[in-house]
Amino acid sequence: MMEYNPMRDEWIDEIGILAKLELTGKEREKAKQDIAQMIRYIERLKEVDTRDVEPSFGVLPVSNVFREDEIIPVEDRDAILANAPKLRDRAVVVPRTIG
């Protein structure tokens, strides 16, 4: 008997587009099964009683190490800018990354 799979083909297609993947029909079906299995596992986790468990963001103790900002004088600005692939008005030109 075939197990019910809540994943829709359109969702798999959308995930493939977002992940920039070109899936074959076989890969698409495998992804559909794998994602459905993950969702079933997550549903099982919802059954776990966590009332007495302290919230946590990770299993290892983590602390941020902050330091004061330090202004360092630039010795030779022209030498630094000489390494840039493109300049405009003595500033480095970089590719646009937003909109």
Backbone atoms as SQL, in Angstrom:
CREATE TABLE atoms (id INTEGER PRIMARY KEY, chain TEXT, resi INTEGER, resn TEXT, atom TEXT, x REAL, y REAL, z REAL);
INSERT INTO atoms VALUES
  (1, 'A', 1, 'MET', 'N', 0.837, -1.180, 0.000),
  (2, 'A', 1, 'MET', 'CA', 0.000, 0.000, 0.000),
  (3, 'A', 1, 'MET', 'C', 0.889, 1.253, 0.000),
  (4, 'A', 2, 'MET', 'N', 0.559, 2.219, -0.814),
  (5, 'A', 2, 'MET', 'CA', 1.339, 3.431, -0.934),
  (6, 'A', 2, 'MET', 'C', 1.007, 4.380, 0.218),
  (7, 'A', 3, 'GLU', 'N', 2.044, 4.963, 0.814),
  (8, 'A', 3, 'GLU', 'CA', 1.865, 5.877, 1.930),
  (9, 'A', 3, 'GLU', 'C', 1.432, 7.244, 1.411),
  (10, 'A', 4, 'TYR', 'N', 0.532, 7.896, 2.147),
  (11, 'A', 4, 'TYR', 'CA', 0.056, 9.227, 1.760),
  (12, 'A', 4, 'TYR', 'C', 1.205, 10.220, 1.811),
  (13, 'A', 5, 'ASN', 'N', 1.343, 11.012, 0.779),
  (14, 'A', 5, 'ASN', 'CA', 2.388, 12.019, 0.711),
  (15, 'A', 5, 'ASN', 'C', 1.728, 13.384, 0.573),
  (16, 'A', 6, 'PRO', 'N', 1.846, 14.240, 1.615),
  (17, 'A', 6, 'PRO', 'CA', 1.190, 15.548, 1.574),
  (18, 'A', 6, 'PRO', 'C', 1.881, 16.560, 0.654),
  (19, 'A', 7, 'MET', 'N', 3.063, 16.237, 0.151),
  (20, 'A', 7, 'MET', 'CA', 3.805, 17.175, -0.699),
  (21, 'A', 7, 'MET', 'C', 3.151, 17.258, -2.081),
  (22, 'A', 8, 'ARG', 'N', 3.008, 18.475, -2.567),
  (23, 'A', 8, 'ARG', 'CA', 2.450, 18.689, -3.905),
  (24, 'A', 8, 'ARG', 'C', 3.592, 18.886, -4.893),
  (25, 'A', 9, 'ASP', 'N', 3.358, 18.477, -6.122),
  (26, 'A', 9, 'ASP', 'CA', 4.374, 18.641, -7.162),
  (27, 'A', 9, 'ASP', 'C', 4.772, 20.107, -7.337),
  (28, 'A', 10, 'GLU', 'N', 3.785, 21.016, -7.209),
  (29, 'A', 10, 'GLU', 'CA', 4.075, 22.444, -7.375),
  (30, 'A', 10, 'GLU', 'C', 5.057, 22.926, -6.302),
  (31, 'A', 11, 'TRP', 'N', 4.921, 22.390, -5.092),
  (32, 'A', 11, 'TRP', 'CA', 5.817, 22.784, -4.003),
  (33, 'A', 11, 'TRP', 'C', 7.246, 22.324, -4.300),
  (34, 'A', 12, 'ILE', 'N', 7.361, 21.103, -4.793),
  (35, 'A', 12, 'ILE', 'CA', 8.689, 20.567, -5.132),
  (36, 'A', 12, 'ILE', 'C', 9.303, 21.410, -6.246),
  (37, 'A', 13, 'ASP', 'N', 8.495, 21.775, -7.229),
  (38, 'A', 13, 'ASP', 'CA', 8.990, 22.622, -8.319),
  (39, 'A', 13, 'ASP', 'C', 9.475, 23.963, -7.773),
  (40, 'A', 14, 'GLU', 'N', 8.691, 24.561, -6.864),
  (41, 'A', 14, 'GLU', 'CA', 9.058, 25.858, -6.290),
  (42, 'A', 14, 'GLU', 'C', 10.341, 25.742, -5.470),
  (43, 'A', 15, 'ILE', 'N', 10.465, 24.684, -4.683),
  (44, 'A', 15, 'ILE', 'CA', 11.688, 24.472, -3.901),
  (45, 'A', 15, 'ILE', 'C', 12.881, 24.317, -4.840),
  (46, 'A', 16, 'GLY', 'N', 12.692, 23.596, -5.917),
  (47, 'A', 16, 'GLY', 'CA', 13.755, 23.420, -6.911),
  (48, 'A', 16, 'GLY', 'C', 14.187, 24.742, -7.516),
  (49, 'A', 17, 'ILE', 'N', 13.213, 25.607, -7.811),
  (50, 'A', 17, 'ILE', 'CA', 13.527, 26.924, -8.377),
  (51, 'A', 17, 'ILE', 'C', 14.292, 27.761, -7.360),
  (52, 'A', 18, 'LEU', 'N', 13.800, 27.785, -6.117),
  (53, 'A', 18, 'LEU', 'CA', 14.455, 28.585, -5.085),
  (54, 'A', 18, 'LEU', 'C', 15.872, 28.100, -4.802),
  (55, 'A', 19, 'ALA', 'N', 16.081, 26.774, -4.891),
  (56, 'A', 19, 'ALA', 'CA', 17.403, 26.198, -4.641),
  (57, 'A', 19, 'ALA', 'C', 18.259, 26.159, -5.908),
  (58, 'A', 20, 'LYS', 'N', 17.702, 26.669, -7.007),
  (59, 'A', 20, 'LYS', 'CA', 18.390, 26.686, -8.299),
  (60, 'A', 20, 'LYS', 'C', 18.825, 25.281, -8.719),
  (61, 'A', 21, 'LEU', 'N', 17.870, 24.343, -8.586),
  (62, 'A', 21, 'LEU', 'CA', 18.119, 22.955, -8.962),
  (63, 'A', 21, 'LEU', 'C', 17.290, 22.601, -10.188),
  (64, 'A', 22, 'GLU', 'N', 17.870, 21.810, -11.053),
  (65, 'A', 22, 'GLU', 'CA', 17.121, 21.266, -12.182),
  (66, 'A', 22, 'GLU', 'C', 16.941, 19.785, -11.899),
  (67, 'A', 23, 'LEU', 'N', 15.743, 19.415, -11.444),
  (68, 'A', 23, 'LEU', 'CA', 15.481, 18.030, -11.038),
  (69, 'A', 23, 'LEU', 'C', 14.880, 17.227, -12.174),
  (70, 'A', 24, 'THR', 'N', 15.373, 16.009, -12.318),
  (71, 'A', 24, 'THR', 'CA', 14.747, 15.081, -13.255),
  (72, 'A', 24, 'THR', 'C', 13.470, 14.564, -12.599),
  (73, 'A', 25, 'GLY', 'N', 12.660, 13.866, -13.340),
  (74, 'A', 25, 'GLY', 'CA', 11.432, 13.309, -12.784),
  (75, 'A', 25, 'GLY', 'C', 11.708, 12.389, -11.608),
  (76, 'A', 26, 'LYS', 'N', 12.743, 11.587, -11.732),
  (77, 'A', 26, 'LYS', 'CA', 13.103, 10.652, -10.666),
  (78, 'A', 26, 'LYS', 'C', 13.601, 11.406, -9.419),
  (79, 'A', 27, 'GLU', 'N', 14.439, 12.424, -9.642),
  (80, 'A', 27, 'GLU', 'CA', 14.949, 13.228, -8.528),
  (81, 'A', 27, 'GLU', 'C', 13.813, 13.994, -7.839),
  (82, 'A', 28, 'ARG', 'N', 12.863, 14.431, -8.641),
  (83, 'A', 28, 'ARG', 'CA', 11.714, 15.156, -8.114),
  (84, 'A', 28, 'ARG', 'C', 10.895, 14.262, -7.187),
  (85, 'A', 29, 'GLU', 'N', 10.644, 13.046, -7.594),
  (86, 'A', 29, 'GLU', 'CA', 9.890, 12.100, -6.763),
  (87, 'A', 29, 'GLU', 'C', 10.656, 11.764, -5.488),
  (88, 'A', 30, 'LYS', 'N', 11.971, 11.610, -5.610),
  (89, 'A', 30, 'LYS', 'CA', 12.805, 11.313, -4.435),
  (90, 'A', 30, 'LYS', 'C', 12.760, 12.491, -3.464),
  (91, 'A', 31, 'ALA', 'N', 12.873, 13.715, -3.980),
  (92, 'A', 31, 'ALA', 'CA', 12.807, 14.908, -3.137),
  (93, 'A', 31, 'ALA', 'C', 11.452, 14.988, -2.451),
  (94, 'A', 32, 'LYS', 'N', 10.412, 14.671, -3.174),
  (95, 'A', 32, 'LYS', 'CA', 9.049, 14.690, -2.629),
  (96, 'A', 32, 'LYS', 'C', 8.935, 13.721, -1.453),
  (97, 'A', 33, 'GLN', 'N', 9.481, 12.526, -1.615),
  (98, 'A', 33, 'GLN', 'CA', 9.455, 11.521, -0.543),
  (99, 'A', 33, 'GLN', 'C', 10.312, 11.967, 0.641),
  (100, 'A', 34, 'ASP', 'N', 11.503, 12.495, 0.361),
  (101, 'A', 34, 'ASP', 'CA', 12.411, 12.919, 1.432),
  (102, 'A', 34, 'ASP', 'C', 11.805, 14.053, 2.264),
  (103, 'A', 35, 'ILE', 'N', 11.233, 15.041, 1.593),
  (104, 'A', 35, 'ILE', 'CA', 10.645, 16.172, 2.311),
  (105, 'A', 35, 'ILE', 'C', 9.430, 15.718, 3.117),
  (106, 'A', 36, 'ALA', 'N', 8.626, 14.840, 2.549),
  (107, 'A', 36, 'ALA', 'CA', 7.471, 14.306, 3.280),
  (108, 'A', 36, 'ALA', 'C', 7.933, 13.558, 4.528),
  (109, 'A', 37, 'GLN', 'N', 9.032, 12.824, 4.424),
  (110, 'A', 37, 'GLN', 'CA', 9.573, 12.099, 5.575),
  (111, 'A', 37, 'GLN', 'C', 10.039, 13.081, 6.655),
  (112, 'A', 38, 'MET', 'N', 10.675, 14.175, 6.236),
  (113, 'A', 38, 'MET', 'CA', 11.104, 15.195, 7.198),
  (114, 'A', 38, 'MET', 'C', 9.903, 15.797, 7.917),
  (115, 'A', 39, 'ILE', 'N', 8.841, 16.066, 7.174),
  (116, 'A', 39, 'ILE', 'CA', 7.640, 16.657, 7.766),
  (117, 'A', 39, 'ILE', 'C', 7.013, 15.679, 8.759),
  (118, 'A', 40, 'ARG', 'N', 6.975, 14.398, 8.412),
  (119, 'A', 40, 'ARG', 'CA', 6.434, 13.391, 9.348),
  (120, 'A', 40, 'ARG', 'C', 7.271, 13.346, 10.620),
  (121, 'A', 41, 'TYR', 'N', 8.587, 13.458, 10.499),
  (122, 'A', 41, 'TYR', 'CA', 9.461, 13.448, 11.670),
  (123, 'A', 41, 'TYR', 'C', 9.190, 14.672, 12.548),
  (124, 'A', 42, 'ILE', 'N', 9.032, 15.821, 11.926),
  (125, 'A', 42, 'ILE', 'CA', 8.741, 17.043, 12.680),
  (126, 'A', 42, 'ILE', 'C', 7.398, 16.902, 13.404),
  (127, 'A', 43, 'GLU', 'N', 6.425, 16.299, 12.744),
  (128, 'A', 43, 'GLU', 'CA', 5.126, 16.063, 13.383),
  (129, 'A', 43, 'GLU', 'C', 5.297, 15.174, 14.615),
  (130, 'A', 44, 'ARG', 'N', 6.165, 14.184, 14.525),
  (131, 'A', 44, 'ARG', 'CA', 6.421, 13.311, 15.686),
  (132, 'A', 44, 'ARG', 'C', 7.055, 14.100, 16.823),
  (133, 'A', 45, 'LEU', 'N', 7.933, 15.038, 16.492),
  (134, 'A', 45, 'LEU', 'CA', 8.585, 15.852, 17.526),
  (135, 'A', 45, 'LEU', 'C', 7.571, 16.692, 18.298),
  (136, 'A', 46, 'LYS', 'N', 6.483, 17.065, 17.637),
  (137, 'A', 46, 'LYS', 'CA', 5.451, 17.852, 18.312),
  (138, 'A', 46, 'LYS', 'C', 4.805, 17.083, 19.466),
  (139, 'A', 47, 'GLU', 'N', 4.910, 15.765, 19.444),
  (140, 'A', 47, 'GLU', 'CA', 4.314, 14.920, 20.480),
  (141, 'A', 47, 'GLU', 'C', 5.163, 14.857, 21.751),
  (142, 'A', 48, 'VAL', 'N', 6.401, 15.300, 21.679),
  (143, 'A', 48, 'VAL', 'CA', 7.309, 15.219, 22.823),
  (144, 'A', 48, 'VAL', 'C', 6.905, 16.250, 23.872),
  (145, 'A', 49, 'ASP', 'N', 6.808, 15.797, 25.109),
  (146, 'A', 49, 'ASP', 'CA', 6.462, 16.687, 26.214),
  (147, 'A', 49, 'ASP', 'C', 7.701, 17.483, 26.622),
  (148, 'A', 50, 'THR', 'N', 7.668, 18.778, 26.380),
  (149, 'A', 50, 'THR', 'CA', 8.822, 19.636, 26.687),
  (150, 'A', 50, 'THR', 'C', 8.491, 20.667, 27.766),
  (151, 'A', 51, 'ARG', 'N', 7.433, 20.439, 28.512),
  (152, 'A', 51, 'ARG', 'CA', 7.012, 21.419, 29.524),
  (153, 'A', 51, 'ARG', 'C', 8.102, 21.713, 30.554),
  (154, 'A', 52, 'ASP', 'N', 8.895, 20.710, 30.930),
  (155, 'A', 52, 'ASP', 'CA', 9.918, 20.898, 31.956),
  (156, 'A', 52, 'ASP', 'C', 11.318, 21.126, 31.375),
  (157, 'A', 53, 'VAL', 'N', 11.390, 21.438, 30.100),
  (158, 'A', 53, 'VAL', 'CA', 12.682, 21.652, 29.446),
  (159, 'A', 53, 'VAL', 'C', 12.901, 23.150, 29.264),
  (160, 'A', 54, 'GLU', 'N', 14.051, 23.617, 29.746),
  (161, 'A', 54, 'GLU', 'CA', 14.396, 25.035, 29.604),
  (162, 'A', 54, 'GLU', 'C', 14.656, 25.364, 28.127),
  (163, 'A', 55, 'PRO', 'N', 14.173, 26.502, 27.648),
  (164, 'A', 55, 'PRO', 'CA', 14.457, 26.904, 26.261),
  (165, 'A', 55, 'PRO', 'C', 15.959, 27.069, 26.046),
  (166, 'A', 56, 'SER', 'N', 16.411, 26.754, 24.853),
  (167, 'A', 56, 'SER', 'CA', 17.832, 26.831, 24.538),
  (168, 'A', 56, 'SER', 'C', 18.010, 27.219, 23.079),
  (169, 'A', 57, 'PHE', 'N', 19.106, 27.894, 22.798),
  (170, 'A', 57, 'PHE', 'CA', 19.431, 28.256, 21.421),
  (171, 'A', 57, 'PHE', 'C', 20.510, 27.356, 20.845),
  (172, 'A', 58, 'GLY', 'N', 21.036, 26.467, 21.650),
  (173, 'A', 58, 'GLY', 'CA', 22.079, 25.565, 21.192),
  (174, 'A', 58, 'GLY', 'C', 22.501, 24.662, 22.329),
  (175, 'A', 59, 'VAL', 'N', 23.294, 23.675, 22.015),
  (176, 'A', 59, 'VAL', 'CA', 23.712, 22.720, 23.038),
  (177, 'A', 59, 'VAL', 'C', 25.043, 23.087, 23.676),
  (178, 'A', 60, 'LEU', 'N', 25.797, 23.972, 23.046),
  (179, 'A', 60, 'LEU', 'CA', 27.089, 24.379, 23.580),
  (180, 'A', 60, 'LEU', 'C', 27.005, 25.789, 24.142),
  (181, 'A', 61, 'PRO', 'N', 27.710, 26.041, 25.233),
  (182, 'A', 61, 'PRO', 'CA', 27.704, 27.411, 25.752),
  (183, 'A', 61, 'PRO', 'C', 28.444, 28.339, 24.782),
  (184, 'A', 62, 'VAL', 'N', 27.805, 29.452, 24.468),
  (185, 'A', 62, 'VAL', 'CA', 28.385, 30.390, 23.521),
  (186, 'A', 62, 'VAL', 'C', 28.344, 31.782, 24.138),
  (187, 'A', 63, 'SER', 'N', 29.439, 32.499, 23.983),
  (188, 'A', 63, 'SER', 'CA', 29.433, 33.886, 24.432),
  (189, 'A', 63, 'SER', 'C', 30.127, 34.735, 23.380),
  (190, 'A', 64, 'ASN', 'N', 29.600, 35.920, 23.171),
  (191, 'A', 64, 'ASN', 'CA', 30.204, 36.833, 22.213),
  (192, 'A', 64, 'ASN', 'C', 31.390, 37.539, 22.856),
  (193, 'A', 65, 'VAL', 'N', 32.408, 37.740, 22.079),
  (194, 'A', 65, 'VAL', 'CA', 33.571, 38.471, 22.550),
  (195, 'A', 65, 'VAL', 'C', 33.552, 39.816, 21.832),
  (196, 'A', 66, 'PHE', 'N', 33.299, 40.864, 22.595),
  (197, 'A', 66, 'PHE', 'CA', 33.230, 42.191, 22.009),
  (198, 'A', 66, 'PHE', 'C', 34.539, 42.934, 22.260),
  (199, 'A', 67, 'ARG', 'N', 34.873, 43.797, 21.350),
  (200, 'A', 67, 'ARG', 'CA', 36.047, 44.633, 21.531),
  (201, 'A', 67, 'ARG', 'C', 35.668, 46.042, 21.122),
  (202, 'A', 68, 'GLU', 'N', 36.409, 46.968, 21.604),
  (203, 'A', 68, 'GLU', 'CA', 36.189, 48.357, 21.224),
  (204, 'A', 68, 'GLU', 'C', 36.654, 48.552, 19.785),
  (205, 'A', 69, 'ASP', 'N', 35.939, 49.389, 19.052),
  (206, 'A', 69, 'ASP', 'CA', 36.390, 49.749, 17.713),
  (207, 'A', 69, 'ASP', 'C', 37.663, 50.568, 17.836),
  (208, 'A', 70, 'GLU', 'N', 38.585, 50.292, 16.942),
  (209, 'A', 70, 'GLU', 'CA', 39.854, 51.005, 16.976),
  (210, 'A', 70, 'GLU', 'C', 40.095, 51.630, 15.611),
  (211, 'A', 71, 'ILE', 'N', 40.295, 52.914, 15.582),
  (212, 'A', 71, 'ILE', 'CA', 40.574, 53.617, 14.329),
  (213, 'A', 71, 'ILE', 'C', 42.066, 53.502, 14.048),
  (214, 'A', 72, 'ILE', 'N', 42.369, 52.968, 12.883),
  (215, 'A', 72, 'ILE', 'CA', 43.772, 52.779, 12.491),
  (216, 'A', 72, 'ILE', 'C', 44.044, 53.705, 11.310),
  (217, 'A', 73, 'PRO', 'N', 45.020, 54.551, 11.423),
  (218, 'A', 73, 'PRO', 'CA', 45.310, 55.463, 10.309),
  (219, 'A', 73, 'PRO', 'C', 45.794, 54.686, 9.085),
  (220, 'A', 74, 'VAL', 'N', 45.373, 55.163, 7.932),
  (221, 'A', 74, 'VAL', 'CA', 45.779, 54.543, 6.672),
  (222, 'A', 74, 'VAL', 'C', 47.109, 55.156, 6.255),
  (223, 'A', 75, 'GLU', 'N', 48.100, 54.305, 6.088),
  (224, 'A', 75, 'GLU', 'CA', 49.438, 54.790, 5.742),
  (225, 'A', 75, 'GLU', 'C', 49.513, 55.266, 4.293),
  (226, 'A', 76, 'ASP', 'N', 49.032, 54.434, 3.375),
  (227, 'A', 76, 'ASP', 'CA', 49.172, 54.778, 1.960),
  (228, 'A', 76, 'ASP', 'C', 47.874, 54.428, 1.225),
  (229, 'A', 77, 'ARG', 'N', 46.943, 55.349, 1.239),
  (230, 'A', 77, 'ARG', 'CA', 45.628, 55.118, 0.628),
  (231, 'A', 77, 'ARG', 'C', 45.753, 54.763, -0.852),
  (232, 'A', 78, 'ASP', 'N', 46.639, 55.430, -1.566),
  (233, 'A', 78, 'ASP', 'CA', 46.800, 55.164, -2.997),
  (234, 'A', 78, 'ASP', 'C', 47.271, 53.741, -3.253),
  (235, 'A', 79, 'ALA', 'N', 48.153, 53.215, -2.413),
  (236, 'A', 79, 'ALA', 'CA', 48.628, 51.837, -2.580),
  (237, 'A', 79, 'ALA', 'C', 47.490, 50.844, -2.350),
  (238, 'A', 80, 'ILE', 'N', 46.644, 51.158, -1.372),
  (239, 'A', 80, 'ILE', 'CA', 45.493, 50.272, -1.105),
  (240, 'A', 80, 'ILE', 'C', 44.520, 50.323, -2.271),
  (241, 'A', 81, 'LEU', 'N', 44.189, 51.507, -2.742),
  (242, 'A', 81, 'LEU', 'CA', 43.248, 51.646, -3.857),
  (243, 'A', 81, 'LEU', 'C', 43.795, 51.062, -5.155),
  (244, 'A', 82, 'ALA', 'N', 45.094, 50.949, -5.267),
  (245, 'A', 82, 'ALA', 'CA', 45.698, 50.377, -6.473),
  (246, 'A', 82, 'ALA', 'C', 45.306, 48.913, -6.649),
  (247, 'A', 83, 'ASN', 'N', 44.892, 48.256, -5.568),
  (248, 'A', 83, 'ASN', 'CA', 44.476, 46.853, -5.642),
  (249, 'A', 83, 'ASN', 'C', 43.029, 46.676, -6.086),
  (250, 'A', 84, 'ALA', 'N', 42.260, 47.744, -6.102),
  (251, 'A', 84, 'ALA', 'CA', 40.845, 47.656, -6.471),
  (252, 'A', 84, 'ALA', 'C', 40.696, 47.471, -7.971),
  (253, 'A', 85, 'PRO', 'N', 39.776, 46.604, -8.404),
  (254, 'A', 85, 'PRO', 'CA', 39.593, 46.397, -9.842),
  (255, 'A', 85, 'PRO', 'C', 38.965, 47.605, -10.544),
  (256, 'A', 86, 'LYS', 'N', 38.164, 48.407, -9.796),
  (257, 'A', 86, 'LYS', 'CA', 37.516, 49.562, -10.435),
  (258, 'A', 86, 'LYS', 'C', 37.345, 50.674, -9.400),
  (259, 'A', 87, 'LEU', 'N', 37.654, 51.897, -9.803),
  (260, 'A', 87, 'LEU', 'CA', 37.544, 53.060, -8.913),
  (261, 'A', 87, 'LEU', 'C', 36.692, 54.146, -9.552),
  (262, 'A', 88, 'ARG', 'N', 36.057, 54.954, -8.695),
  (263, 'A', 88, 'ARG', 'CA', 35.372, 56.156, -9.142),
  (264, 'A', 88, 'ARG', 'C', 35.494, 57.183, -8.016),
  (265, 'A', 89, 'ASP', 'N', 36.046, 58.325, -8.307),
  (266, 'A', 89, 'ASP', 'CA', 36.250, 59.386, -7.314),
  (267, 'A', 89, 'ASP', 'C', 36.986, 58.864, -6.078),
  (268, 'A', 90, 'ARG', 'N', 38.051, 58.109, -6.293),
  (269, 'A', 90, 'ARG', 'CA', 38.893, 57.548, -5.221),
  (270, 'A', 90, 'ARG', 'C', 38.123, 56.636, -4.263),
  (271, 'A', 91, 'ALA', 'N', 37.054, 55.980, -4.794),
  (272, 'A', 91, 'ALA', 'CA', 36.294, 54.999, -4.019),
  (273, 'A', 91, 'ALA', 'C', 36.199, 53.715, -4.840),
  (274, 'A', 92, 'VAL', 'N', 36.148, 52.592, -4.165),
  (275, 'A', 92, 'VAL', 'CA', 36.068, 51.298, -4.832),
  (276, 'A', 92, 'VAL', 'C', 34.642, 51.101, -5.358),
  (277, 'A', 93, 'VAL', 'N', 34.511, 50.695, -6.600),
  (278, 'A', 93, 'VAL', 'CA', 33.210, 50.410, -7.214),
  (279, 'A', 93, 'VAL', 'C', 32.992, 48.907, -7.133),
  (280, 'A', 94, 'VAL', 'N', 31.830, 48.524, -6.588),
  (281, 'A', 94, 'VAL', 'CA', 31.491, 47.107, -6.448),
  (282, 'A', 94, 'VAL', 'C', 30.184, 46.827, -7.170),
  (283, 'A', 95, 'PRO', 'N', 29.930, 45.559, -7.550),
  (284, 'A', 95, 'PRO', 'CA', 28.671, 45.228, -8.223),
  (285, 'A', 95, 'PRO', 'C', 27.467, 45.494, -7.313),
  (286, 'A', 96, 'ARG', 'N', 26.384, 45.913, -7.902),
  (287, 'A', 96, 'ARG', 'CA', 25.144, 46.160, -7.169),
  (288, 'A', 96, 'ARG', 'C', 24.631, 44.817, -6.628),
  (289, 'A', 97, 'THR', 'N', 24.213, 44.797, -5.362),
  (290, 'A', 97, 'THR', 'CA', 23.731, 43.552, -4.768),
  (291, 'A', 97, 'THR', 'C', 22.261, 43.586, -4.388),
  (292, 'A', 98, 'ILE', 'N', 21.672, 44.763, -4.334),
  (293, 'A', 98, 'ILE', 'CA', 20.261, 44.884, -3.970),
  (294, 'A', 98, 'ILE', 'C', 19.522, 45.610, -5.080),
  (295, 'A', 99, 'GLY', 'N', 18.402, 44.983, -5.519),
  (296, 'A', 99, 'GLY', 'CA', 17.486, 45.569, -6.488),
  (297, 'A', 99, 'GLY', 'C', 18.144, 46.257, -7.587);
